[in-house]
JSON list of C-alpha atoms and ligand atoms in Angstrom, two decimals:
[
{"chain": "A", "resi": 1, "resn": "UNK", "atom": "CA", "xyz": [0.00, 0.00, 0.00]},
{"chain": "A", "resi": 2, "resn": "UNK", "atom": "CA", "xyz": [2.46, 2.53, -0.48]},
{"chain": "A", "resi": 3, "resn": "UNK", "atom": "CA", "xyz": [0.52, 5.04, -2.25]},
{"chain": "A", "resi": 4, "resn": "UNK", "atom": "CA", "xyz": [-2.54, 5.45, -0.37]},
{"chain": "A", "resi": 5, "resn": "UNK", "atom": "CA", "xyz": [-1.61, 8.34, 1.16]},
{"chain": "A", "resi": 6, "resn": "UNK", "atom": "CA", "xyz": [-3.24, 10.39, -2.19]},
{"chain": "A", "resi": 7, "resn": "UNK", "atom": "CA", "xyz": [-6.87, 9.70, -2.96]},
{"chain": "A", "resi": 8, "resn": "UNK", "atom": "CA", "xyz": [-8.11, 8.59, 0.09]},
{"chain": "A", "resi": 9, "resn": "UNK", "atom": "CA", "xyz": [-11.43, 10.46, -0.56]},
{"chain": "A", "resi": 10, "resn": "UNK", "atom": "CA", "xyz": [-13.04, 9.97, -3.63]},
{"chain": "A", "resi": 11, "resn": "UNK", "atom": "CA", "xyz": [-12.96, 13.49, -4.35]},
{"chain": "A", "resi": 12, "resn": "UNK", "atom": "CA", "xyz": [-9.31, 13.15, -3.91]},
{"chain": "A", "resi": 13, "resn": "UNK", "atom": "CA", "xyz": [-9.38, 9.80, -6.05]},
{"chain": "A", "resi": 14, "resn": "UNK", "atom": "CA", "xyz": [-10.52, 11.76, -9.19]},
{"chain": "A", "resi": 15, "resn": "UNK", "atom": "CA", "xyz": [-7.22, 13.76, -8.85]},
{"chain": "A", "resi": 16, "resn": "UNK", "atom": "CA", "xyz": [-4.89, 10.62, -8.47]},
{"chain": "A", "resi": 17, "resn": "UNK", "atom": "CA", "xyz": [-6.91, 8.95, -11.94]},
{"chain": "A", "resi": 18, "resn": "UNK", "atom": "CA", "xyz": [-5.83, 12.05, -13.73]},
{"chain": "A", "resi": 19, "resn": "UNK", "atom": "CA", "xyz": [-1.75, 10.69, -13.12]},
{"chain": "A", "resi": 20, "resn": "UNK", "atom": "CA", "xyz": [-2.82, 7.01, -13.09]},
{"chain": "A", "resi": 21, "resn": "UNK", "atom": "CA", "xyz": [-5.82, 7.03, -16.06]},
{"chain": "A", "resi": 22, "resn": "UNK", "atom": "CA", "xyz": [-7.32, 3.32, -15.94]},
{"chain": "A", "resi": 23, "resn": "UNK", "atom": "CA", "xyz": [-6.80, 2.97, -19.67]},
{"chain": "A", "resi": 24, "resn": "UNK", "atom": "CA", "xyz": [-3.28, 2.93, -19.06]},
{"chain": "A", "resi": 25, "resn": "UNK", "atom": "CA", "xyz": [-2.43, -0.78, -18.47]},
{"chain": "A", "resi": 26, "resn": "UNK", "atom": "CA", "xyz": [1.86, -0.11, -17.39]},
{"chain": "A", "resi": 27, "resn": "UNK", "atom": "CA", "xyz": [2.43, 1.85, -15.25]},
{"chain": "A", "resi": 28, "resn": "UNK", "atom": "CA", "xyz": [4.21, 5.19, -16.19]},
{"chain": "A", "resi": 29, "resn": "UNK", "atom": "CA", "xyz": [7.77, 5.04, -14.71]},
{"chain": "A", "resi": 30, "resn": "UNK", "atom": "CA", "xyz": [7.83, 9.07, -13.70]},
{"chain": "A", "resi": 31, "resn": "UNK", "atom": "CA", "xyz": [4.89, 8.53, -11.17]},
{"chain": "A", "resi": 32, "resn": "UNK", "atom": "CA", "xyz": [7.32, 7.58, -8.26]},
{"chain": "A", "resi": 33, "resn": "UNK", "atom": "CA", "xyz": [9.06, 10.44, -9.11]},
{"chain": "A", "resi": 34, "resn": "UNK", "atom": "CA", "xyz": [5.97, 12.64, -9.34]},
{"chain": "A", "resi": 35, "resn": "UNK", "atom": "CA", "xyz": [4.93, 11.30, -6.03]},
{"chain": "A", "resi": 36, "resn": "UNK", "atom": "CA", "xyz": [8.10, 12.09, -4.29]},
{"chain": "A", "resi": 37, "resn": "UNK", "atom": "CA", "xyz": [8.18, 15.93, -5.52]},
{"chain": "A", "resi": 38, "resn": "UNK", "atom": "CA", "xyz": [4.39, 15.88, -4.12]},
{"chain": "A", "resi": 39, "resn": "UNK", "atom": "CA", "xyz": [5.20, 14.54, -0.51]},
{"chain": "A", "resi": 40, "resn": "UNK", "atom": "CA", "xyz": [8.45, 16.44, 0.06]},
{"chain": "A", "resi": 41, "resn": "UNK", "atom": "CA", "xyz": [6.52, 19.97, -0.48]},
{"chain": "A", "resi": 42, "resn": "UNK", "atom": "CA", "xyz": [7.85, 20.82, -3.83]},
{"chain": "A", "resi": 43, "resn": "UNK", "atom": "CA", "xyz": [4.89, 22.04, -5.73]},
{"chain": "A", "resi": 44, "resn": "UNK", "atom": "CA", "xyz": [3.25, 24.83, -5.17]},
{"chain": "A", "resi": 45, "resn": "UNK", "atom": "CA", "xyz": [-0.07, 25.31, -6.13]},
{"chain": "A", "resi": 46, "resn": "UNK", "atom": "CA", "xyz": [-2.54, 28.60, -7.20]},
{"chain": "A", "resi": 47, "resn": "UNK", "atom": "CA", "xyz": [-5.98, 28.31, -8.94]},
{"chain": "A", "resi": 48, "resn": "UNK", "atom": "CA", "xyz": [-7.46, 30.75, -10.80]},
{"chain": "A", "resi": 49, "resn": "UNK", "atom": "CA", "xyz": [-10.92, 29.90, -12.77]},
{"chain": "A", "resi": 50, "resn": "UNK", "atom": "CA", "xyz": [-10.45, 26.18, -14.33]},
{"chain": "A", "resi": 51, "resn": "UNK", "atom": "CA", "xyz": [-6.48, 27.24, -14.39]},
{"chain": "A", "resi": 52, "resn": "UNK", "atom": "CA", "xyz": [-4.75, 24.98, -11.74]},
{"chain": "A", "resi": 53, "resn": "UNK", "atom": "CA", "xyz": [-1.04, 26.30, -11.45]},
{"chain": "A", "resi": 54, "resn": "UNK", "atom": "CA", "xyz": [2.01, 24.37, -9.97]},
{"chain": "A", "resi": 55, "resn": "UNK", "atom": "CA", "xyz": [4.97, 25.73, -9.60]},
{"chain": "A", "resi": 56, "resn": "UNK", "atom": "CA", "xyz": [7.18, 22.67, -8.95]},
{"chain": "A", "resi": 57, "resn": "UNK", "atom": "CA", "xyz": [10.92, 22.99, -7.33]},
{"chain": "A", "resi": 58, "resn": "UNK", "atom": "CA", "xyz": [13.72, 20.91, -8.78]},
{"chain": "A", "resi": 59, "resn": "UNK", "atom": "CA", "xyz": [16.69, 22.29, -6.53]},
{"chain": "A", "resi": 60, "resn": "UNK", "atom": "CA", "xyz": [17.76, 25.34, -8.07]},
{"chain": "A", "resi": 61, "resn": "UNK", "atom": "CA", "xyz": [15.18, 25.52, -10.70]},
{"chain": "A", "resi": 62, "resn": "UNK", "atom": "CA", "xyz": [11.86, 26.03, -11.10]},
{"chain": "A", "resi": 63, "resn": "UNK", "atom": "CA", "xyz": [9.08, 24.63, -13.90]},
{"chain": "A", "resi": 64, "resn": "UNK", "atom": "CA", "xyz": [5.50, 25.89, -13.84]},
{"chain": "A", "resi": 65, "resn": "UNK", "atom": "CA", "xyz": [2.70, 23.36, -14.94]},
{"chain": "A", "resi": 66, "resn": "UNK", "atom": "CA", "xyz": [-0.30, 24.63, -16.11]},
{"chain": "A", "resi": 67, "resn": "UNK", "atom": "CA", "xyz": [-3.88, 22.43, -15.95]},
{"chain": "A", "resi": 68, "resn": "UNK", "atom": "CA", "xyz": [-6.78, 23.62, -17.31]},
{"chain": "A", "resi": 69, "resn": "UNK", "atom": "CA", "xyz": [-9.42, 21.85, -16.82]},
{"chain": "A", "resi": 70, "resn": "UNK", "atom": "CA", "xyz": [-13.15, 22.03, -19.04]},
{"chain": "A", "resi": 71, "resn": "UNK", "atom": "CA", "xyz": [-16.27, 23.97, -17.14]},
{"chain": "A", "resi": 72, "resn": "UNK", "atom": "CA", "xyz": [-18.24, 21.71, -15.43]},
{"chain": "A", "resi": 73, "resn": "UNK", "atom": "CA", "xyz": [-21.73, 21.21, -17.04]},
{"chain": "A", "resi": 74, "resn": "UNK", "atom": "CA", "xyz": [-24.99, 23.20, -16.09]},
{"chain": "A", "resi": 75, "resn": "UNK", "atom": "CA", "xyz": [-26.89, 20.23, -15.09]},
{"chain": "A", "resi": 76, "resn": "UNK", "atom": "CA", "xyz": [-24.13, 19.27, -12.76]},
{"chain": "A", "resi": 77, "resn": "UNK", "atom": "CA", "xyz": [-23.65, 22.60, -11.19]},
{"chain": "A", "resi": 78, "resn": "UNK", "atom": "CA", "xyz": [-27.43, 22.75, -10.15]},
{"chain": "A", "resi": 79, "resn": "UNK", "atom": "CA", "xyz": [-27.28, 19.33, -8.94]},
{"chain": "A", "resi": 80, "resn": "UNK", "atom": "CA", "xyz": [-24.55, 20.17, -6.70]},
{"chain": "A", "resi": 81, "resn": "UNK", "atom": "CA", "xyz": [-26.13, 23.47, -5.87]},
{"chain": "A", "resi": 82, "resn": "UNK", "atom": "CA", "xyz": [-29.58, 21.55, -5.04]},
{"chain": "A", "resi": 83, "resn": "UNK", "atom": "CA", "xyz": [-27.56, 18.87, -2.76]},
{"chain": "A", "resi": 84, "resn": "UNK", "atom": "CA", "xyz": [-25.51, 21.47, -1.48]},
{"chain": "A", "resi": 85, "resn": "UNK", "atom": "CA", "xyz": [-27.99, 23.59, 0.40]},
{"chain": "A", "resi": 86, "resn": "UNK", "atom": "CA", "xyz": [-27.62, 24.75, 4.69]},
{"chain": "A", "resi": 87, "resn": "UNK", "atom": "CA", "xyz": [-25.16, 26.52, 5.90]},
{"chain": "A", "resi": 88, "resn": "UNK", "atom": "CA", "xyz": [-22.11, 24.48, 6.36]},
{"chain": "A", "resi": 89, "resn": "UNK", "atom": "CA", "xyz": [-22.45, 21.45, 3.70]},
{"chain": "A", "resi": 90, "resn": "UNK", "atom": "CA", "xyz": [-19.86, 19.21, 3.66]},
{"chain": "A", "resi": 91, "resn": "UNK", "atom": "CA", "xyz": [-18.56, 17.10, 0.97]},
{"chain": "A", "resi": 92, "resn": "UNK", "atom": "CA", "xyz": [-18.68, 13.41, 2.21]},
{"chain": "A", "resi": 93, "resn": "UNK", "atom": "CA", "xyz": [-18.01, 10.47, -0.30]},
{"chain": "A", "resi": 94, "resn": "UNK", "atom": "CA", "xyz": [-21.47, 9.76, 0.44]},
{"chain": "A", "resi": 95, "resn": "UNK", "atom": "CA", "xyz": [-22.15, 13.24, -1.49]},
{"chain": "A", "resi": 96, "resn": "UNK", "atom": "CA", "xyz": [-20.07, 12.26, -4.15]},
{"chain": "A", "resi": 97, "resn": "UNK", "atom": "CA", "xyz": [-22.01, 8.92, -4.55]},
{"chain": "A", "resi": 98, "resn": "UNK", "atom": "CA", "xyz": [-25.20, 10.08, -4.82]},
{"chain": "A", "resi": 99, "resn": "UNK", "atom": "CA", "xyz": [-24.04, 13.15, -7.21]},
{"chain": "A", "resi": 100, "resn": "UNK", "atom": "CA", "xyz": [-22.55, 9.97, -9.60]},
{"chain": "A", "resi": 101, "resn": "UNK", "atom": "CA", "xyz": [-25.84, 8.09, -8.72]},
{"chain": "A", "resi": 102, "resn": "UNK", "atom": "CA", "xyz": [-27.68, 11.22, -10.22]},
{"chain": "A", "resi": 103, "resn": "UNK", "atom": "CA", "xyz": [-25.46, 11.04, -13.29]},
{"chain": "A", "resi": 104, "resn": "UNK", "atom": "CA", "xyz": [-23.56, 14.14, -12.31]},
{"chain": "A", "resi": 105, "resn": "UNK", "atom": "CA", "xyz": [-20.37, 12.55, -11.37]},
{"chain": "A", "resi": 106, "resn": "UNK", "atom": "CA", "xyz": [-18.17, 16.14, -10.34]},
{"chain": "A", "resi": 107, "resn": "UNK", "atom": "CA", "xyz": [-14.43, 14.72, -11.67]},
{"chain": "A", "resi": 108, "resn": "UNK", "atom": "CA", "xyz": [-12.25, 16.76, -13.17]},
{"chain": "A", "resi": 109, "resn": "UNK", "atom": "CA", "xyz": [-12.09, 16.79, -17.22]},
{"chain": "A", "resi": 110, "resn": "UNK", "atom": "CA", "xyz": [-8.89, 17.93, -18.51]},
{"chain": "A", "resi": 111, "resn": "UNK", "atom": "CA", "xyz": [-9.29, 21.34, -21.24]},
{"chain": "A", "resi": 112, "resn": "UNK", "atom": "CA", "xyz": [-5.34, 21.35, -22.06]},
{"chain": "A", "resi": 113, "resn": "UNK", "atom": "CA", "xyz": [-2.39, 20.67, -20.35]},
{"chain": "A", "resi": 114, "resn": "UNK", "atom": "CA", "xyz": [1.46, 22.35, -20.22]},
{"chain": "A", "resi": 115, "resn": "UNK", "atom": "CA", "xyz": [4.87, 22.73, -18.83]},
{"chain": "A", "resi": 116, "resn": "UNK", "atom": "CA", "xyz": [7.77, 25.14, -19.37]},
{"chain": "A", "resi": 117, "resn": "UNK", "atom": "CA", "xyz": [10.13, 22.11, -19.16]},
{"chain": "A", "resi": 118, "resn": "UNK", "atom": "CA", "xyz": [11.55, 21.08, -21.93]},
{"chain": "A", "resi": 119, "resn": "UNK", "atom": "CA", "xyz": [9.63, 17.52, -21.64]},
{"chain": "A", "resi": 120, "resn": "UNK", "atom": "CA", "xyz": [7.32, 18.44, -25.01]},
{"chain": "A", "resi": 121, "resn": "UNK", "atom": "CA", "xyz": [4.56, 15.89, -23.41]},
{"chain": "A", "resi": 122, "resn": "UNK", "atom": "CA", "xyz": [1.27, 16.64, -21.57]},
{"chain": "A", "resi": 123, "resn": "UNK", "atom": "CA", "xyz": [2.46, 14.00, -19.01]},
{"chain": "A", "resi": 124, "resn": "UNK", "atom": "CA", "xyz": [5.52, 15.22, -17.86]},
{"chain": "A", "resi": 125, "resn": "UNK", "atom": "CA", "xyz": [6.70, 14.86, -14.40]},
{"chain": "A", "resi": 126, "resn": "UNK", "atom": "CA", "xyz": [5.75, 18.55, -13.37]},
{"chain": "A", "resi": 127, "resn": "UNK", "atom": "CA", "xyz": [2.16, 17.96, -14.56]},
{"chain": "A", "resi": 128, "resn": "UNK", "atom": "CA", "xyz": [1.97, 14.17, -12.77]},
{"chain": "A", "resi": 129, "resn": "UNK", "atom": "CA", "xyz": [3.07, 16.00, -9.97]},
{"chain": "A", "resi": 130, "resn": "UNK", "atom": "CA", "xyz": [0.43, 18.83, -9.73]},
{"chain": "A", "resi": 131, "resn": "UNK", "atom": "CA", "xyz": [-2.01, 15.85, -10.01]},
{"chain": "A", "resi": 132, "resn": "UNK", "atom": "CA", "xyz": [-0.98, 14.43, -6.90]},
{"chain": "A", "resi": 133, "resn": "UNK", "atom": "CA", "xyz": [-0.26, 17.87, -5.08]},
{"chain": "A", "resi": 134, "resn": "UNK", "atom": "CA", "xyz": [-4.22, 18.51, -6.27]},
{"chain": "A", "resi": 135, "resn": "UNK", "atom": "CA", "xyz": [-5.19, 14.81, -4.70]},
{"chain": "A", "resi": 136, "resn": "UNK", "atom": "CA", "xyz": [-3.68, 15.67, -1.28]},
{"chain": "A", "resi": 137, "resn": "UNK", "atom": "CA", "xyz": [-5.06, 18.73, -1.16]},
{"chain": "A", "resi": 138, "resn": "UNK", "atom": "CA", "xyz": [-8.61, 17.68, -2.50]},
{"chain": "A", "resi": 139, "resn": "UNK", "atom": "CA", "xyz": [-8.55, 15.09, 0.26]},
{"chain": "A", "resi": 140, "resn": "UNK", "atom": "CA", "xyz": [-7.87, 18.01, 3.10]},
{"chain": "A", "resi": 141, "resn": "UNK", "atom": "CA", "xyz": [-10.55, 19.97, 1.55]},
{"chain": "A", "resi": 142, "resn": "UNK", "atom": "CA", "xyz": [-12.93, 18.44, -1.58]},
{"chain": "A", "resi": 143, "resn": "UNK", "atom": "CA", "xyz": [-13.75, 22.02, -1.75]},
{"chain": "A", "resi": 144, "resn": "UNK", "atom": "CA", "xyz": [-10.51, 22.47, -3.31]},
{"chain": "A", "resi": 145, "resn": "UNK", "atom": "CA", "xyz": [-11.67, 19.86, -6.43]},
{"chain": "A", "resi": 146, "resn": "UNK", "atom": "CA", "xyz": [-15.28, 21.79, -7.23]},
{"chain": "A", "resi": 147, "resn": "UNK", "atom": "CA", "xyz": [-13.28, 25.14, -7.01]},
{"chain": "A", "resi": 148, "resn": "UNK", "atom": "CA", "xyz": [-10.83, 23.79, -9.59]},
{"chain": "A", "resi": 149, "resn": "UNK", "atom": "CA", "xyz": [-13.72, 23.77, -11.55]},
{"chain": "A", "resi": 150, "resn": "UNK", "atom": "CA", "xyz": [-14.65, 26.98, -11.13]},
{"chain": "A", "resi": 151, "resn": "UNK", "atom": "CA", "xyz": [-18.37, 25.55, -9.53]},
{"chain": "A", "resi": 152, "resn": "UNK", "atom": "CA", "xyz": [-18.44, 28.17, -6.74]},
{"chain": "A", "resi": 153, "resn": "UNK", "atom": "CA", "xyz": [-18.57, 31.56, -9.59]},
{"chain": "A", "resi": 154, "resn": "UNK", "atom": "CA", "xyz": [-20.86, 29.23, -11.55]},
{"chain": "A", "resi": 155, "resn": "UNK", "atom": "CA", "xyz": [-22.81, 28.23, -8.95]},
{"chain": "A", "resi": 156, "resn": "UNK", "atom": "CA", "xyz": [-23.49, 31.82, -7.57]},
{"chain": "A", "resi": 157, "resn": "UNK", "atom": "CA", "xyz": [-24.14, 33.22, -11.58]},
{"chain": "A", "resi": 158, "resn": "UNK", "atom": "CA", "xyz": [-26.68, 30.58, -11.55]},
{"chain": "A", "resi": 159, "resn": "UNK", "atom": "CA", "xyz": [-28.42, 31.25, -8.52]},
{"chain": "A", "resi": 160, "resn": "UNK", "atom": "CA", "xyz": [-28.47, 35.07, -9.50]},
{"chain": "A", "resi": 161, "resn": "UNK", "atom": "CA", "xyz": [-30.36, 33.54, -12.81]},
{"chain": "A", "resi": 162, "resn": "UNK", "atom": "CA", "xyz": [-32.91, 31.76, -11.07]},
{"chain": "A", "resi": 163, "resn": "UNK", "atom": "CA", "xyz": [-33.52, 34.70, -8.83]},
{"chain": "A", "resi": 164, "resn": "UNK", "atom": "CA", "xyz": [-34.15, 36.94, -11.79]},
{"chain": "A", "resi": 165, "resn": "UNK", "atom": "CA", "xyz": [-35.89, 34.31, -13.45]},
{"chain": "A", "resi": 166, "resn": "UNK", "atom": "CA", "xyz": [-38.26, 33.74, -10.26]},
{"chain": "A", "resi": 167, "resn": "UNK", "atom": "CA", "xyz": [-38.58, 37.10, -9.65]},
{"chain": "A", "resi": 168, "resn": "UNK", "atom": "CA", "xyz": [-40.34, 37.91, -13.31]},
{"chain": "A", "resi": 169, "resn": "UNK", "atom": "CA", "xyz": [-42.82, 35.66, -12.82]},
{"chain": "A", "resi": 170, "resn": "UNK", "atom": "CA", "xyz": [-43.69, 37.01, -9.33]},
{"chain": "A", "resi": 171, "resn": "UNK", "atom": "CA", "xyz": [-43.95, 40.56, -11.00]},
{"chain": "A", "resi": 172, "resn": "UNK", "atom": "CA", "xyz": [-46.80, 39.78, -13.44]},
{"chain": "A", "resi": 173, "resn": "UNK", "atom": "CA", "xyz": [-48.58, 37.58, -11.37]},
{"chain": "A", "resi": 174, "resn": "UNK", "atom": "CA", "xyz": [-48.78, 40.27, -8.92]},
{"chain": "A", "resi": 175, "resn": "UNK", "atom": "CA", "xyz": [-49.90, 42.33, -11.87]},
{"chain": "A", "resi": 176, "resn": "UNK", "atom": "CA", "xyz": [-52.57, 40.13, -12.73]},
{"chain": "A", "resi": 177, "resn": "UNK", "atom": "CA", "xyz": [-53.86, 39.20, -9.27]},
{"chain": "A", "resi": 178, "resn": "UNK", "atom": "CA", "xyz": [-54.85, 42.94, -9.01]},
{"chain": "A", "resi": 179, "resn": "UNK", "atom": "CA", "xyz": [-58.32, 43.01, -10.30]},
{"chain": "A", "resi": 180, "resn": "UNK", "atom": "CA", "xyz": [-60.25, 46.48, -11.09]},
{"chain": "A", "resi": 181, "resn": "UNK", "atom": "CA", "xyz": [-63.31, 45.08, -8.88]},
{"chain": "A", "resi": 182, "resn": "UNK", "atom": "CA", "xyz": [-60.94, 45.90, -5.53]},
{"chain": "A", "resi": 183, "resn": "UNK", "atom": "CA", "xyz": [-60.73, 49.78, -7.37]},
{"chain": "A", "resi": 184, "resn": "UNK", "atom": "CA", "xyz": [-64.39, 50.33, -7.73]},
{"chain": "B", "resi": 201, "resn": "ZN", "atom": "ZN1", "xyz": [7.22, 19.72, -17.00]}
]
């Protein structure tokens, strides 16, 4: 078992499938490698929309990886949103289950993928690395894996949506309900 300590949620999971896809029957030989820079702190990690950036430390240099991954579907954001109601929800892998159940399984999709090493591959060891960097810290927080995907902005434009849209509605009926009888 020496790699459990990544993906031990299933929100976390998603994150460790993105280094270790299940198509891929051998192993690839940089993922020990990737998993060491993870463990021993050397990638550094910002998000910003769908962008996930790692910075990852090879002694005296530095590459930056940058993920981008594709928005997260309409129908999955409102599912979440629906499930996701009260003040302090929490993400259990119970969540998770019944979001899949629903057919709104909230993995990560990959948009593109790159590295300012001189690797030329959208699997080099920076990128494997960010993957696992992501897993740990999706498994502290699962927040950290709808973020990613930029649900929280989408989630809050869509709510503003429905508010406008439920609050046209409301305006004519009230329009309607007054009849000229009450005037005269
Ligand atoms: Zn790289």
């Amino acid at each position: 078992m020496p790699d459990s300590d990544f993906g031990y949620t299933v929100w976390g999971k998603d994150w460790v499938r993105l280094a270790e896809p299940l198509r891929q029957t051998r192993p690839d030989p940089q993922l020990p490698r990737a998993r060491r820079l993870a463990r021993a702190g050397k990638v550094e990690i910002t998000t910003d929309g769908r962008t996930v950036r790692a910075v990852v430390h090879h002694g005296r240099t530095a590459f930056t990886a940058n993920i981008e991954l594709a928005p997260m579907p309409q129908a999955a954001v409102a599912a979440i949103s629906r499930r996701l109601s009260g003040p302090r929800p929490t993400l259990t892998d119970d969540l998770y289950r019944t979001l899949t159940a629903d057919g709104h399984r909230p993995a990560p999709h990959l948009a593109t993928t790159d590295c300012t090493c001189p690797a030329a591959t959208p699997r080099c060891v920076h990128v494997l690395a960010a993957y696992y960097e992501m897993a740990r810290r999706v498994d502290d927080d699962p927040r950290v894996a709808l973020d990613a995907q930029d649900y929280f902005r989408a989630a809050s434009q869509g709510a503003d949506a429905a508010a406008a849209a439920s609050a046209t509605p409301q305006r004519w009926i009230a329009l309607n309900s007054l009849e000229p009888d009450d005037y005269f």
